[in-house]
Amino acid sequence: QVQLVESGGGLVQAGGSLRLSCAASGRTLNTYAMGWFRQAPGKEREFVAGISRRGSWTSYSDSVKARFTISRDNAKNTVYLQMNSLQPEDTAAYYCAASGASYPTGTVSYDYWGQGTQVTVSS
């Protein structure tokens, strides 16, 4: 079992950047592939990015692939989401999640979830 805690959210102007962090405790992070999701009010939760256990494989939604970068530092038990060129449409609660799947996309099962961190982008 693993516990996940997100941090790094906040208020930023359009065009700005934020880096989200997801810190894990319990079982070591390298056991899991990791994903980032987001949910805006009135919308379904959507997949943002995923990264394999060793970080050699990544996946992104079409809406963020040119602007966001997912990475991980297993020695620190932490996964990151670097978000550049933020737009108001990126405003949402962002969640990290852990999966036993080899290739974490939006279609695979995620077993553990963090509580989320809010990202708000002003225009």
mmCIF file of C-alpha atoms in Angstrom:
data_model
loop_
_atom_site.group_PDB
_atom_site.id
_atom_site.type_symbol
_atom_site.label_atom_id
_atom_site.label_comp_id
_atom_site.label_asym_id
_atom_site.label_seq_id
_atom_site.Cartn_x
_atom_site.Cartn_y
_atom_site.Cartn_z
ATOM 1 C CA GLN A 1 0.000 0.000 0.000
ATOM 2 C CA VAL A 2 1.128 3.551 -0.723
ATOM 3 C CA GLN A 3 -0.061 6.979 0.401
ATOM 4 C CA LEU A 4 0.168 9.939 -1.985
ATOM 5 C CA VAL A 5 0.223 13.663 -1.169
ATOM 6 C CA GLU A 6 0.179 16.359 -3.857
ATOM 7 C CA SER A 7 1.602 19.858 -3.488
ATOM 8 C CA GLY A 8 2.623 22.835 -5.608
ATOM 9 C CA GLY A 9 -0.739 24.102 -6.789
ATOM 10 C CA GLY A 10 -1.734 27.735 -6.650
ATOM 11 C CA LEU A 11 -2.840 30.784 -8.598
ATOM 12 C CA VAL A 12 -0.915 31.744 -11.731
ATOM 13 C CA GLN A 13 -1.502 34.068 -14.674
ATOM 14 C CA ALA A 14 -2.038 32.709 -18.156
ATOM 15 C CA GLY A 15 1.292 31.899 -19.750
ATOM 16 C CA GLY A 16 2.918 31.117 -16.428
ATOM 17 C CA SER A 17 4.289 27.888 -15.008
ATOM 18 C CA LEU A 18 3.832 25.635 -12.004
ATOM 19 C CA ARG A 19 5.461 22.415 -10.870
ATOM 20 C CA LEU A 20 3.318 19.929 -9.003
ATOM 21 C CA SER A 21 4.837 17.299 -6.730
ATOM 22 C CA CYS A 22 3.428 14.008 -5.509
ATOM 23 C CA ALA A 23 5.210 12.515 -2.515
ATOM 24 C CA ALA A 24 4.725 8.857 -1.654
ATOM 25 C CA SER A 25 4.997 7.020 1.643
ATOM 26 C CA GLY A 26 4.536 3.398 2.554
ATOM 27 C CA ARG A 27 5.557 1.108 -0.271
ATOM 28 C CA THR A 28 8.383 2.460 -2.396
ATOM 29 C CA LEU A 29 7.282 4.509 -5.374
ATOM 30 C CA ASN A 30 9.223 2.462 -7.917
ATOM 31 C CA THR A 31 6.702 -0.347 -7.439
ATOM 32 C CA TYR A 32 4.129 1.704 -9.346
ATOM 33 C CA ALA A 33 3.552 3.399 -12.618
ATOM 34 C CA MET A 34 2.161 6.867 -11.928
ATOM 35 C CA GLY A 35 -0.393 9.151 -13.485
ATOM 36 C CA TRP A 36 -1.677 12.689 -13.127
ATOM 37 C CA PHE A 37 -5.378 13.487 -13.517
ATOM 38 C CA ARG A 38 -7.413 16.651 -13.223
ATOM 39 C CA GLN A 39 -11.024 17.553 -12.603
ATOM 40 C CA ALA A 40 -12.694 20.911 -13.138
ATOM 41 C CA PRO A 41 -16.097 21.803 -11.647
ATOM 42 C CA GLY A 42 -18.896 20.224 -13.626
ATOM 43 C CA LYS A 43 -16.534 18.048 -15.655
ATOM 44 C CA GLU A 44 -15.396 14.446 -15.502
ATOM 45 C CA ARG A 45 -11.967 13.574 -14.185
ATOM 46 C CA GLU A 46 -9.551 13.360 -17.092
ATOM 47 C CA PHE A 47 -6.160 11.804 -17.643
ATOM 48 C CA VAL A 48 -3.292 14.280 -18.011
ATOM 49 C CA ALA A 49 -0.026 12.325 -18.068
ATOM 50 C CA GLY A 50 1.494 9.001 -17.090
ATOM 51 C CA ILE A 51 4.979 7.622 -16.457
ATOM 52 C CA SER A 52 6.302 4.076 -16.158
ATOM 53 C CA ARG A 53 8.074 2.677 -13.100
ATOM 54 C CA ARG A 54 11.556 3.634 -14.254
ATOM 55 C CA GLY A 55 10.496 6.779 -16.065
ATOM 56 C CA SER A 56 11.503 5.537 -19.504
ATOM 57 C CA TRP A 57 7.969 5.740 -20.930
ATOM 58 C CA THR A 58 5.530 8.650 -20.747
ATOM 59 C CA SER A 59 2.084 9.436 -22.077
ATOM 60 C CA TYR A 60 0.159 12.717 -22.351
ATOM 61 C CA SER A 61 -3.297 13.863 -23.272
ATOM 62 C CA ASP A 62 -3.451 15.802 -26.518
ATOM 63 C CA SER A 63 -4.421 18.990 -24.715
ATOM 64 C CA VAL A 64 -1.209 19.167 -22.651
ATOM 65 C CA LYS A 65 1.480 17.205 -24.502
ATOM 66 C CA ALA A 66 3.263 20.273 -25.881
ATOM 67 C CA ARG A 67 3.227 22.111 -22.551
ATOM 68 C CA PHE A 68 3.433 19.635 -19.643
ATOM 69 C CA THR A 69 6.200 17.238 -18.630
ATOM 70 C CA ILE A 70 5.861 14.350 -16.201
ATOM 71 C CA SER A 71 8.961 13.049 -14.433
ATOM 72 C CA ARG A 72 9.902 11.049 -11.373
ATOM 73 C CA ASP A 73 12.707 10.754 -8.856
ATOM 74 C CA ASN A 74 12.374 7.342 -7.261
ATOM 75 C CA ALA A 75 15.205 8.066 -4.816
ATOM 76 C CA LYS A 76 12.998 10.829 -3.375
ATOM 77 C CA ASN A 77 9.765 8.839 -3.752
ATOM 78 C CA THR A 78 8.337 11.733 -5.748
ATOM 79 C CA VAL A 79 6.686 12.268 -9.126
ATOM 80 C CA TYR A 80 6.418 15.710 -10.739
ATOM 81 C CA LEU A 81 4.285 17.504 -13.276
ATOM 82 C CA GLN A 82 5.932 20.547 -14.829
ATOM 83 C CA MET A 83 3.247 22.750 -16.358
ATOM 84 C CA ASN A 84 4.262 25.518 -18.753
ATOM 85 C CA SER A 85 2.246 27.977 -20.841
ATOM 86 C CA LEU A 86 -0.727 27.524 -18.553
ATOM 87 C CA GLN A 87 -4.148 28.510 -19.832
ATOM 88 C CA PRO A 88 -7.425 29.200 -18.007
ATOM 89 C CA GLU A 89 -8.690 25.875 -19.372
ATOM 90 C CA ASP A 90 -6.061 24.135 -17.225
ATOM 91 C CA THR A 91 -7.822 25.286 -14.050
ATOM 92 C CA ALA A 92 -8.737 22.173 -12.072
ATOM 93 C CA ALA A 93 -7.957 20.056 -9.049
ATOM 94 C CA TYR A 94 -4.972 17.893 -9.939
ATOM 95 C CA TYR A 95 -4.537 14.376 -8.548
ATOM 96 C CA CYS A 96 -1.703 11.896 -8.702
ATOM 97 C CA ALA A 97 -2.422 8.182 -8.769
ATOM 98 C CA ALA A 98 -0.515 4.897 -8.628
ATOM 99 C CA SER A 99 -1.099 1.938 -10.904
ATOM 100 C CA GLY A 100 0.143 -1.614 -11.166
ATOM 101 C CA ALA A 101 -0.070 -1.393 -14.953
ATOM 102 C CA SER A 102 3.132 -1.321 -16.958
ATOM 103 C CA TYR A 103 2.035 1.544 -19.210
ATOM 104 C CA PRO A 104 -0.107 4.119 -17.402
ATOM 105 C CA THR A 105 -2.633 5.633 -19.761
ATOM 106 C CA GLY A 106 -6.095 6.962 -19.091
ATOM 107 C CA THR A 107 -7.623 3.550 -19.781
ATOM 108 C CA VAL A 108 -5.833 1.447 -17.140
ATOM 109 C CA SER A 109 -6.726 0.937 -13.496
ATOM 110 C CA TYR A 110 -5.286 3.159 -10.762
ATOM 111 C CA ASP A 111 -5.285 1.703 -7.264
ATOM 112 C CA TYR A 112 -4.237 4.630 -5.053
ATOM 113 C CA TRP A 113 -5.055 8.332 -5.228
ATOM 114 C CA GLY A 114 -3.917 11.504 -3.553
ATOM 115 C CA GLN A 115 -6.303 14.142 -2.217
ATOM 116 C CA GLY A 116 -5.522 16.701 -4.898
ATOM 117 C CA THR A 117 -4.019 20.164 -5.251
ATOM 118 C CA GLN A 118 -5.815 23.118 -6.819
ATOM 119 C CA VAL A 119 -4.432 24.898 -9.877
ATOM 120 C CA THR A 120 -6.111 28.145 -10.902
ATOM 121 C CA VAL A 121 -5.044 30.045 -14.024
ATOM 122 C CA SER A 122 -6.250 33.616 -14.450
ATOM 123 C CA SER A 123 -6.642 35.371 -17.786
#
